[in-house]
Each structure stands twice: as structure tokens, then as C-alpha cells.
PDB file of C-alpha atoms in Angstrom:
ATOM      1  CA  UNK A   1      14.440  90.990 -26.109  1.00 54.00           C
ATOM      2  CA  UNK A   2      15.267  94.647 -27.995  1.00 62.00           C
ATOM      3  CA  UNK A   3      18.679  95.904 -27.399  1.00 66.00           C
ATOM      4  CA  UNK A   4      19.963  99.481 -28.056  1.00 70.00           C
ATOM      5  CA  UNK A   5      23.009  99.749 -30.518  1.00 73.00           C
ATOM      6  CA  UNK A   6      24.746 102.420 -31.870  1.00 77.00           C
ATOM      7  CA  UNK A   7      26.472 102.729 -34.704  1.00 77.00           C
ATOM      8  CA  UNK A   8      30.310 103.212 -34.319  1.00 78.00           C
ATOM      9  CA  UNK A   9      32.375 104.184 -37.650  1.00 81.00           C
ATOM     10  CA  UNK A  10      36.192 102.768 -37.385  1.00 84.00           C
ATOM     11  CA  UNK A  11      38.145 105.192 -39.158  1.00 88.00           C
ATOM     12  CA  UNK A  12      41.999 104.610 -38.097  1.00 91.00           C
ATOM     13  CA  UNK A  13      43.507 102.247 -40.348  1.00 91.00           C
ATOM     14  CA  UNK A  14      46.668 100.292 -39.036  1.00 89.00           C
ATOM     15  CA  UNK A  15      47.177  98.590 -42.131  1.00 85.00           C
ATOM     16  CA  UNK A  16      48.346 100.901 -45.045  1.00 89.00           C
ATOM     17  CA  UNK A  17      50.505 103.736 -45.046  1.00 92.00           C
ATOM     18  CA  UNK A  18      49.268 107.036 -45.977  1.00 93.00           C
ATOM     19  CA  UNK A  19      49.962 107.075 -49.349  1.00 94.00           C
ATOM     20  CA  UNK A  20      47.888 104.000 -50.020  1.00 92.00           C
ATOM     21  CA  UNK A  21      44.906 105.525 -48.443  1.00 92.00           C
ATOM     22  CA  UNK A  22      45.225 108.509 -50.331  1.00 91.00           C
ATOM     23  CA  UNK A  23      45.073 106.535 -53.514  1.00 90.00           C
ATOM     24  CA  UNK A  24      42.478 103.756 -52.340  1.00 87.00           C
ATOM     25  CA  UNK A  25      40.117 107.175 -51.106  1.00 87.00           C
ATOM     26  CA  UNK A  26      40.526 108.501 -54.656  1.00 87.00           C
ATOM     27  CA  UNK A  27      39.198 105.086 -56.211  1.00 83.00           C
ATOM     28  CA  UNK A  28      36.498 104.834 -54.407  1.00 83.00           C
ATOM     29  CA  UNK A  29      35.105 108.547 -54.218  1.00 83.00           C
ATOM     30  CA  UNK A  30      33.017 107.509 -57.515  1.00 80.00           C
ATOM     31  CA  UNK A  31      31.212 104.644 -55.985  1.00 81.00           C
ATOM     32  CA  UNK A  32      27.902 106.190 -54.680  1.00 78.00           C
ATOM     33  CA  UNK A  33      26.840 103.019 -52.774  1.00 79.00           C
ATOM     34  CA  UNK A  34      29.404 102.823 -50.796  1.00 78.00           C
ATOM     35  CA  UNK A  35      29.343 104.230 -47.145  1.00 77.00           C
ATOM     36  CA  UNK A  36      30.709 107.680 -46.862  1.00 77.00           C
ATOM     37  CA  UNK A  37      34.053 107.256 -44.581  1.00 80.00           C
ATOM     38  CA  UNK A  38      37.400 109.052 -44.311  1.00 82.00           C
ATOM     39  CA  UNK A  39      40.022 106.962 -43.055  1.00 86.00           C
ATOM     40  CA  UNK A  40      42.888 108.194 -41.015  1.00 90.00           C
ATOM     41  CA  UNK A  41      46.183 106.545 -41.428  1.00 91.00           C
ATOM     42  CA  UNK A  42      48.134 105.596 -38.201  1.00 92.00           C
ATOM     43  CA  UNK A  43      51.158 105.108 -40.069  1.00 91.00           C
ATOM     44  CA  UNK A  44      53.692 107.220 -42.265  1.00 92.00           C
ATOM     45  CA  UNK A  45      53.333 108.344 -45.596  1.00 92.00           C
ATOM     46  CA  UNK A  46      55.214 105.603 -47.264  1.00 91.00           C
ATOM     47  CA  UNK A  47      56.826 105.076 -50.865  1.00 90.00           C
ATOM     48  CA  UNK A  48      55.142 106.565 -53.710  1.00 93.00           C
ATOM     49  CA  UNK A  49      51.871 104.203 -55.014  1.00 92.00           C
ATOM     50  CA  UNK A  50      52.577 102.718 -58.500  1.00 89.00           C
ATOM     51  CA  UNK A  51      49.334 102.424 -60.697  1.00 86.00           C
ATOM     52  CA  UNK A  52      49.372  99.537 -63.524  1.00 88.00           C
ATOM     53  CA  UNK A  53      46.493  99.249 -65.984  1.00 90.00           C
ATOM     54  CA  UNK A  54      46.477  95.381 -67.160  1.00 91.00           C
ATOM     55  CA  UNK A  55      43.894  94.098 -69.448  1.00 92.00           C
ATOM     56  CA  UNK A  56      42.973  90.832 -67.939  1.00 90.00           C
ATOM     57  CA  UNK A  57      43.673  88.928 -64.724  1.00 88.00           C
ATOM     58  CA  UNK A  58      46.399  87.179 -66.584  1.00 92.00           C
ATOM     59  CA  UNK A  59      48.226  90.255 -67.598  1.00 94.00           C
ATOM     60  CA  UNK A  60      47.902  91.465 -64.044  1.00 93.00           C
ATOM     61  CA  UNK A  61      49.372  88.056 -62.857  1.00 94.00           C
ATOM     62  CA  UNK A  62      52.420  88.549 -65.243  1.00 95.00           C
ATOM     63  CA  UNK A  63      52.887  92.059 -63.885  1.00 95.00           C
ATOM     64  CA  UNK A  64      52.803  91.373 -60.180  1.00 95.00           C
ATOM     65  CA  UNK A  65      55.049  88.776 -60.725  1.00 96.00           C
ATOM     66  CA  UNK A  66      57.742  90.565 -62.713  1.00 96.00           C
ATOM     67  CA  UNK A  67      57.801  93.118 -60.589  1.00 95.00           C
ATOM     68  CA  UNK A  68      58.598  90.614 -57.519  1.00 96.00           C
ATOM     69  CA  UNK A  69      61.146  89.106 -59.576  1.00 97.00           C
ATOM     70  CA  UNK A  70      63.188  92.873 -60.596  1.00 96.00           C
ATOM     71  CA  UNK A  71      62.593  93.879 -56.667  1.00 95.00           C
ATOM     72  CA  UNK A  72      64.368  90.201 -55.549  1.00 97.00           C
ATOM     73  CA  UNK A  73      67.357  90.376 -58.242  1.00 96.00           C
ATOM     74  CA  UNK A  74      67.985  94.225 -58.190  1.00 96.00           C
ATOM     75  CA  UNK A  75      66.813  95.462 -54.910  1.00 94.00           C
ATOM     76  CA  UNK A  76      67.946  92.191 -53.029  1.00 95.00           C
ATOM     77  CA  UNK A  77      64.638  91.659 -51.312  1.00 96.00           C
ATOM     78  CA  UNK A  78      63.882  88.343 -50.142  1.00 96.00           C
ATOM     79  CA  UNK A  79      60.792  86.381 -51.267  1.00 96.00           C
ATOM     80  CA  UNK A  80      59.293  86.079 -47.783  1.00 94.00           C
ATOM     81  CA  UNK A  81      59.227  90.057 -47.491  1.00 95.00           C
ATOM     82  CA  UNK A  82      56.968  90.351 -50.537  1.00 95.00           C
ATOM     83  CA  UNK A  83      53.061  90.266 -50.639  1.00 93.00           C
ATOM     84  CA  UNK A  84      50.387  90.218 -52.827  1.00 91.00           C
ATOM     85  CA  UNK A  85      47.582  91.463 -50.430  1.00 86.00           C
ATOM     86  CA  UNK A  86      43.681  90.608 -51.897  1.00 82.00           C
ATOM     87  CA  UNK A  87      40.526  91.989 -50.535  1.00 74.00           C
ATOM     88  CA  UNK A  88      38.538  88.670 -50.905  1.00 70.00           C
ATOM     89  CA  UNK A  89      39.655  85.805 -52.428  1.00 65.00           C
ATOM     90  CA  UNK A  90      36.817  84.926 -54.410  1.00 62.00           C
ATOM     91  CA  UNK A  91      34.255  86.964 -56.479  1.00 57.00           C
ATOM     92  CA  UNK A  92      31.089  85.815 -58.431  1.00 53.00           C
ATOM     93  CA  UNK A  93      31.918  84.307 -61.915  1.00 53.00           C
ATOM     94  CA  UNK A  94      35.406  85.326 -61.516  1.00 57.00           C
ATOM     95  CA  UNK A  95      36.401  82.263 -59.168  1.00 57.00           C
ATOM     96  CA  UNK A  96      39.480  82.619 -57.247  1.00 68.00           C
ATOM     97  CA  UNK A  97      41.121  85.990 -57.586  1.00 75.00           C
ATOM     98  CA  UNK A  98      44.746  84.056 -56.817  1.00 81.00           C
ATOM     99  CA  UNK A  99      44.527  81.169 -59.516  1.00 82.00           C
ATOM    100  CA  UNK A 100      46.262  83.389 -62.315  1.00 88.00           C
ATOM    101  CA  UNK A 101      48.787  84.615 -59.813  1.00 90.00           C
ATOM    102  CA  UNK A 102      49.567  81.315 -58.513  1.00 88.00           C
ATOM    103  CA  UNK A 103      50.417  79.914 -61.659  1.00 89.00           C
ATOM    104  CA  UNK A 104      52.705  82.543 -62.918  1.00 93.00           C
ATOM    105  CA  UNK A 105      54.533  81.747 -59.590  1.00 93.00           C
ATOM    106  CA  UNK A 106      54.717  78.536 -60.395  1.00 91.00           C
ATOM    107  CA  UNK A 107      55.519  78.957 -63.841  1.00 92.00           C
ATOM    108  CA  UNK A 108      58.580  81.736 -62.743  1.00 95.00           C
ATOM    109  CA  UNK A 109      59.491  79.348 -60.007  1.00 94.00           C
ATOM    110  CA  UNK A 110      58.930  82.068 -57.343  1.00 95.00           C
ATOM    111  CA  UNK A 111      58.288  80.337 -53.777  1.00 94.00           C
ATOM    112  CA  UNK A 112      55.063  81.100 -52.259  1.00 90.00           C
ATOM    113  CA  UNK A 113      52.563  80.240 -49.884  1.00 86.00           C
ATOM    114  CA  UNK A 114      48.815  81.175 -49.856  1.00 82.00           C
ATOM    115  CA  UNK A 115      47.273  82.235 -46.394  1.00 81.00           C
ATOM    116  CA  UNK A 116      44.084  83.353 -45.468  1.00 71.00           C
ATOM    117  CA  UNK A 117      40.801  82.893 -47.292  1.00 59.00           C
ATOM    118  CA  UNK A 118      38.415  83.688 -44.131  1.00 59.00           C
ATOM    119  CA  UNK A 119      36.738  86.364 -43.135  1.00 56.00           C
ATOM    120  CA  UNK A 120      36.925  87.717 -39.698  1.00 63.00           C
ATOM    121  CA  UNK A 121      33.463  86.559 -38.728  1.00 71.00           C
ATOM    122  CA  UNK A 122      34.775  82.718 -39.527  1.00 72.00           C
ATOM    123  CA  UNK A 123      37.877  83.063 -37.201  1.00 78.00           C
ATOM    124  CA  UNK A 124      38.073  80.927 -34.162  1.00 90.00           C
ATOM    125  CA  UNK A 125      38.113  83.557 -31.493  1.00 91.00           C
ATOM    126  CA  UNK A 126      35.267  85.794 -33.112  1.00 89.00           C
ATOM    127  CA  UNK A 127      33.205  82.588 -33.018  1.00 93.00           C
ATOM    128  CA  UNK A 128      34.263  81.699 -29.719  1.00 96.00           C
ATOM    129  CA  UNK A 129      33.244  85.335 -28.586  1.00 95.00           C
ATOM    130  CA  UNK A 130      29.765  85.376 -30.553  1.00 94.00           C
ATOM    131  CA  UNK A 131      28.910  81.825 -28.702  1.00 95.00           C
ATOM    132  CA  UNK A 132      29.341  83.401 -25.312  1.00 96.00           C
ATOM    133  CA  UNK A 133      27.493  86.512 -26.308  1.00 94.00           C
ATOM    134  CA  UNK A 134      24.765  83.718 -27.291  1.00 93.00           C
ATOM    135  CA  UNK A 135      24.733  82.277 -24.170  1.00 93.00           C
ATOM    136  CA  UNK A 136      24.572  86.016 -22.282  1.00 92.00           C
ATOM    137  CA  UNK A 137      21.401  87.226 -24.433  1.00 85.00           C
ATOM    138  CA  UNK A 138      19.310  84.830 -25.598  1.00 71.00           C
ATOM    139  CA  UNK A 139      16.384  83.981 -23.541  1.00 70.00           C
ATOM    140  CA  UNK A 140      16.672  80.265 -24.420  1.00 70.00           C
ATOM    141  CA  UNK A 141      19.598  78.185 -23.885  1.00 81.00           C
ATOM    142  CA  UNK A 142      21.482  77.864 -27.256  1.00 89.00           C
ATOM    143  CA  UNK A 143      23.325  74.310 -27.488  1.00 93.00           C
ATOM    144  CA  UNK A 144      25.656  75.075 -30.123  1.00 94.00           C
ATOM    145  CA  UNK A 145      26.830  77.696 -28.237  1.00 94.00           C
ATOM    146  CA  UNK A 146      26.894  75.921 -25.077  1.00 95.00           C
ATOM    147  CA  UNK A 147      28.723  73.275 -26.822  1.00 96.00           C
ATOM    148  CA  UNK A 148      31.564  75.758 -27.888  1.00 96.00           C
ATOM    149  CA  UNK A 149      31.792  77.371 -25.161  1.00 96.00           C
ATOM    150  CA  UNK A 150      32.366  74.518 -22.337  1.00 96.00           C
ATOM    151  CA  UNK A 151      35.784  74.153 -22.490  1.00 96.00           C
ATOM    152  CA  UNK A 152      37.230  77.401 -24.442  1.00 95.00           C
ATOM    153  CA  UNK A 153      38.933  78.477 -22.937  1.00 95.00           C
ATOM    154  CA  UNK A 154      40.358  75.257 -21.539  1.00 95.00           C
ATOM    155  CA  UNK A 155      38.721  74.311 -17.831  1.00 93.00           C
ATOM    156  CA  UNK A 156      38.449  70.596 -17.310  1.00 92.00           C
ATOM    157  CA  UNK A 157      35.784  70.158 -19.344  1.00 95.00           C
ATOM    158  CA  UNK A 158      36.892  68.668 -22.699  1.00 94.00           C
ATOM    159  CA  UNK A 159      33.459  68.636 -24.793  1.00 92.00           C
ATOM    160  CA  UNK A 160      34.144  65.102 -26.317  1.00 94.00           C
ATOM    161  CA  UNK A 161      33.973  63.463 -22.986  1.00 94.00           C
ATOM    162  CA  UNK A 162      31.600  65.553 -21.419  1.00 95.00           C
ATOM    163  CA  UNK A 163      29.254  66.752 -23.576  1.00 95.00           C
ATOM    164  CA  UNK A 164      27.895  63.002 -24.369  1.00 95.00           C
ATOM    165  CA  UNK A 165      27.706  62.481 -20.847  1.00 95.00           C
ATOM    166  CA  UNK A 166      25.017  65.540 -20.626  1.00 94.00           C
ATOM    167  CA  UNK A 167      23.307  64.525 -23.484  1.00 93.00           C
ATOM    168  CA  UNK A 168      22.785  61.131 -21.636  1.00 92.00           C
ATOM    169  CA  UNK A 169      21.662  62.519 -18.980  1.00 91.00           C
ATOM    170  CA  UNK A 170      19.090  64.700 -21.207  1.00 89.00           C
ATOM    171  CA  UNK A 171      17.863  61.683 -23.197  1.00 87.00           C
ATOM    172  CA  UNK A 172      16.970  59.803 -19.621  1.00 85.00           C
ATOM    173  CA  UNK A 173      15.866  62.913 -17.510  1.00 77.00           C
ATOM    174  CA  UNK A 174      13.292  65.350 -19.650  1.00 71.00           C
ATOM    175  CA  UNK A 175      11.697  66.520 -16.612  1.00 69.00           C
ATOM    176  CA  UNK A 176      13.051  68.569 -13.384  1.00 65.00           C
ATOM    177  CA  UNK A 177      10.927  69.773 -10.207  1.00 62.00           C
ATOM    178  CA  UNK A 178      11.065  73.552  -9.549  1.00 62.00           C
ATOM    179  CA  UNK A 179       8.997  73.610  -6.316  1.00 60.00           C
ATOM    180  CA  UNK A 180       6.105  72.486  -7.017  1.00 64.00           C
ATOM    181  CA  UNK A 181       5.735  72.218 -10.721  1.00 65.00           C
ATOM    182  CA  UNK A 182       7.471  69.778 -13.246  1.00 61.00           C
ATOM    183  CA  UNK A 183       9.046  71.663 -16.130  1.00 69.00           C
ATOM    184  CA  UNK A 184      10.479  70.070 -19.252  1.00 73.00           C
ATOM    185  CA  UNK A 185      14.336  69.639 -20.002  1.00 81.00           C
ATOM    186  CA  UNK A 186      15.471  70.501 -23.547  1.00 83.00           C
ATOM    187  CA  UNK A 187      18.680  71.876 -23.738  1.00 90.00           C
ATOM    188  CA  UNK A 188      22.277  71.000 -22.615  1.00 92.00           C
ATOM    189  CA  UNK A 189      22.364  73.890 -20.510  1.00 92.00           C
ATOM    190  CA  UNK A 190      19.417  73.002 -18.640  1.00 90.00           C
ATOM    191  CA  UNK A 191      20.475  69.389 -18.183  1.00 91.00           C
ATOM    192  CA  UNK A 192      23.968  70.708 -17.219  1.00 93.00           C
ATOM    193  CA  UNK A 193      22.267  72.805 -14.478  1.00 92.00           C
ATOM    194  CA  UNK A 194      19.957  70.018 -12.873  1.00 91.00           C
ATOM    195  CA  UNK A 195      23.628  67.608 -12.945  1.00 93.00           C
ATOM    196  CA  UNK A 196      25.265  70.286 -10.855  1.00 94.00           C
ATOM    197  CA  UNK A 197      22.298  70.333  -8.447  1.00 91.00           C
ATOM    198  CA  UNK A 198      22.061  66.904  -8.123  1.00 90.00           C
ATOM    199  CA  UNK A 199      25.953  66.106  -8.310  1.00 92.00           C
ATOM    200  CA  UNK A 200      25.587  63.419 -10.729  1.00 91.00           C
ATOM    201  CA  UNK A 201      27.355  62.068 -13.855  1.00 90.00           C
ATOM    202  CA  UNK A 202      30.603  63.913 -13.371  1.00 92.00           C
ATOM    203  CA  UNK A 203      33.975  63.542 -11.356  1.00 94.00           C
ATOM    204  CA  UNK A 204      34.731  66.272  -8.523  1.00 94.00           C
ATOM    205  CA  UNK A 205      36.743  68.246 -10.726  1.00 94.00           C
ATOM    206  CA  UNK A 206      34.574  68.365 -13.499  1.00 95.00           C
ATOM    207  CA  UNK A 207      31.627  68.863 -11.766  1.00 95.00           C
ATOM    208  CA  UNK A 208      33.125  72.125 -10.119  1.00 95.00           C
ATOM    209  CA  UNK A 209      34.231  73.117 -13.303  1.00 96.00           C
ATOM    210  CA  UNK A 210      30.894  72.914 -14.512  1.00 96.00           C
ATOM    211  CA  UNK A 211      29.647  74.713 -11.518  1.00 96.00           C
ATOM    212  CA  UNK A 212      31.915  77.473 -12.329  1.00 96.00           C
ATOM    213  CA  UNK A 213      30.911  77.864 -15.693  1.00 96.00           C
ATOM    214  CA  UNK A 214      27.077  77.977 -15.362  1.00 95.00           C
ATOM    215  CA  UNK A 215      27.514  80.569 -13.052  1.00 95.00           C
ATOM    216  CA  UNK A 216      29.714  82.765 -15.266  1.00 95.00           C
ATOM    217  CA  UNK A 217      27.064  82.501 -17.571  1.00 94.00           C
ATOM    218  CA  UNK A 218      24.552  84.025 -14.840  1.00 92.00           C
ATOM    219  CA  UNK A 219      26.976  86.820 -14.247  1.00 94.00           C
ATOM    220  CA  UNK A 220      27.561  87.386 -17.806  1.00 94.00           C
ATOM    221  CA  UNK A 221      23.682  87.541 -18.329  1.00 91.00           C
ATOM    222  CA  UNK A 222      23.195  90.135 -15.457  1.00 91.00           C
ATOM    223  CA  UNK A 223      25.641  92.238 -17.273  1.00 91.00           C
ATOM    224  CA  UNK A 224      23.099  92.801 -20.513  1.00 85.00           C
ATOM    225  CA  UNK A 225      20.684  95.575 -18.951  1.00 84.00           C
ATOM    226  CA  UNK A 226      23.618  97.564 -17.543  1.00 90.00           C
ATOM    227  CA  UNK A 227      26.150  97.351 -20.313  1.00 91.00           C
ATOM    228  CA  UNK A 228      25.918  98.735 -23.989  1.00 90.00           C
ATOM    229  CA  UNK A 229      26.679  95.898 -26.779  1.00 88.00           C
ATOM    230  CA  UNK A 230      30.326  97.007 -27.423  1.00 89.00           C
ATOM    231  CA  UNK A 231      31.105  97.359 -23.615  1.00 92.00           C
ATOM    232  CA  UNK A 232      29.539  93.770 -23.208  1.00 93.00           C
ATOM    233  CA  UNK A 233      31.518  92.256 -25.942  1.00 93.00           C
ATOM    234  CA  UNK A 234      34.988  93.854 -24.267  1.00 94.00           C
ATOM    235  CA  UNK A 235      33.442  92.813 -21.027  1.00 95.00           C
ATOM    236  CA  UNK A 236      33.268  89.083 -21.906  1.00 96.00           C
ATOM    237  CA  UNK A 237      36.629  88.919 -24.205  1.00 96.00           C
ATOM    238  CA  UNK A 238      38.392  89.737 -20.908  1.00 95.00           C
ATOM    239  CA  UNK A 239      36.279  88.197 -18.618  1.00 96.00           C
ATOM    240  CA  UNK A 240      35.907  84.652 -20.303  1.00 96.00           C
ATOM    241  CA  UNK A 241      39.579  84.433 -20.471  1.00 96.00           C
ATOM    242  CA  UNK A 242      39.646  84.333 -24.466  1.00 96.00           C
ATOM    243  CA  UNK A 243      41.661  87.103 -24.289  1.00 95.00           C
ATOM    244  CA  UNK A 244      44.289  85.716 -22.623  1.00 94.00           C
ATOM    245  CA  UNK A 245      44.275  82.345 -24.073  1.00 95.00           C
ATOM    246  CA  UNK A 246      44.357  83.752 -27.708  1.00 92.00           C
ATOM    247  CA  UNK A 247      47.309  86.028 -26.411  1.00 90.00           C
ATOM    248  CA  UNK A 248      49.264  83.216 -25.274  1.00 90.00           C
ATOM    249  CA  UNK A 249      48.135  80.872 -28.269  1.00 86.00           C
ATOM    250  CA  UNK A 250      49.378  83.327 -30.858  1.00 75.00           C
ATOM    251  CA  UNK A 251      52.767  83.875 -29.064  1.00 75.00           C
ATOM    252  CA  UNK A 252      53.079  80.509 -29.210  1.00 72.00           C
ATOM    253  CA  UNK A 253      52.287  80.137 -33.061  1.00 62.00           C
ATOM    254  CA  UNK A 254      54.936  83.021 -33.618  1.00 55.00           C
ATOM    255  CA  UNK A 255      57.734  81.264 -31.879  1.00 59.00           C
ATOM    256  CA  UNK A 256      57.000  78.216 -33.799  1.00 56.00           C
ATOM    257  CA  UNK A 257      56.690  79.789 -37.076  1.00 47.00           C
ATOM    258  CA  UNK A 258      58.908  82.227 -38.964  1.00 42.00           C
ATOM    259  CA  UNK A 259      56.092  83.122 -41.566  1.00 40.00           C
ATOM    260  CA  UNK A 260      53.624  85.319 -40.183  1.00 40.00           C
ATOM    261  CA  UNK A 261      49.899  83.701 -40.030  1.00 41.00           C
ATOM    262  CA  UNK A 262      46.464  84.691 -38.587  1.00 42.00           C
ATOM    263  CA  UNK A 263      47.052  81.812 -35.454  1.00 45.00           C
ATOM    264  CA  UNK A 264      43.824  81.819 -34.761  1.00 52.00           C
ATOM    265  CA  UNK A 265      42.188  81.064 -38.127  1.00 49.00           C
ATOM    266  CA  UNK A 266      42.171  77.342 -37.289  1.00 52.00           C
ATOM    267  CA  UNK A 267      38.952  76.071 -35.743  1.00 58.00           C
ATOM    268  CA  UNK A 268      39.563  73.088 -34.819  1.00 50.00           C
ATOM    269  CA  UNK A 269      38.138  73.523 -30.911  1.00 55.00           C
ATOM    270  CA  UNK A 270      40.632  71.479 -29.562  1.00 49.00           C
ATOM    271  CA  UNK A 271      40.698  71.154 -25.776  1.00 50.00           C
ATOM    272  CA  UNK A 272      44.380  72.613 -25.663  1.00 43.00           C
ATOM    273  CA  UNK A 273      45.804  70.565 -22.842  1.00 40.00           C
ATOM    274  CA  UNK A 274      45.622  66.946 -21.867  1.00 42.00           C
ATOM    275  CA  UNK A 275      43.888  66.647 -18.308  1.00 42.00           C
ATOM    276  CA  UNK A 276      44.253  64.564 -15.350  1.00 41.00           C
ATOM    277  CA  UNK A 277      41.013  63.539 -13.294  1.00 40.00           C
ATOM    278  CA  UNK A 278      41.130  63.674  -9.919  1.00 36.00           C
TER     279      UNK A 278
END
């Protein structure tokens, strides 16, 4: 199915100061392969940018750590208030870009922690949203997306218990009757729909939860032809409950940890709560 896609250029930068963006733009101007884009800072100018010329990764690591130690000893800046930011953690034959820095930090006995290492598309929140998008736009059901979404956010359908039940039903029921015709059942979503229609295989609470989930998928599919892709993503992020789920999850993790972290990086797909069946 063809979907009209319009290009949106993100120009507002919420991470770096105006001075950092000015220097970064000057470096990038020489790259002819880069898609032209002017970034607009949302922060103040900030302190001047220091430019260091280093001949190797080892020298660069030594200079960074020396700068950290100087700021810690002279300016009384705490270790936890300093960070070395990397655009990526690995680059081709260079391997890990943090290796030399980690070695130097360890040698100088500077406490540190490595955070991140995942692209935005590997984050659990993004993968959850993409799963719902797949359920919304695919003509054929998608077992992987269905399995990922069935209890995300938690809805009394723990996938380690419910998915095996649906698979078992699918193994023993490969056909369904639609009017006077028999059609094959191939996907988990199709099997789940038949289970709901026949009211078999699940407790009352799980049956009701599964029925509501399937109805939600139908509602999302109905939005496809009346929404642009960006609007559909915003709609799904809110209406699926993912927005509120991750907002709450991030608040809980922030209160448990002094250090900043990307709290939805872990993709354990846990069900979040222990559920009591009725």
C-alpha cells in the first residue's frame, strides 16, 4: 500500500549551546555529501569552545582526562558533572571509540561509567511504537509486532503466558469459517480473534483484555487513510498508552538513580506488574 510521505527537517537543537553549534556547523560545511541543514539553538551561547589538535586516539584520551582532572582539582567540578559525549561508540576498523579513554581514566583513577551504546531505533519505546505502526498499516498480520504489543503497556495479557496459549490454539485450529467459506488461520492475531469470538482458552479477564486489544488494533487501522504518517505516529504514541507508560517508568527510574540514564534503553519487555487473575 502506498503511503504519502512528506519530508520534515528537524532544525531545533535542544542539546548543545549556540557556541557548540556554530563550531560544529563550521566543521561540517566542508562535507559535500552531507544534506544541507541549518541548526537553530534553543540554549544560550555558553562558554567558548576549546579546539584541541591531537595526533592519535591515545593522545586525545590523555588530553581529555587531563582536562577533566584540571577542572576537578582547580574548579572543584565533581566527576559526575563531567561527561565525554560520542556521536557513536564504534566506527569501522577503529573499533570502540571509548577504549582509549576508558584505559586512560582507569590509569588516572578517575571514576567513570559508560552509558548508552544504542541507536534511537533500538530503544524499547521506539520499537514498541514501530510495532503498533506495523499492526496499523500491514495488510497481513505481523506475529512479531503482535507479540511485542500484546502486553505493552501492561493490560492483563502477560505474553509469556498468553502467547503460548494462542500458539497452541493456532496449532490445532488452522481453519476458520466465515459465512459459507473456510479460510486458513496463519497468524497469531487471526487465532486470537477466533479465540475471542468463540470465548475459549482464556480466563474472563484475559478474554476481555484481548478483545479490547484487538478492537484497538482495528481502530488504529481505521486511522491510516485519514492521517499523515507523522500524525499517525503521534496518535499511536498517545492512544496506545505508551506515552503515559514511559513517562511513569522514567519518573520511577529517575527517582531510583542519582545518575542520568536513558531509562527505556533496556528492552526486557517485562510485563511490569504481577497480575492476579479473576
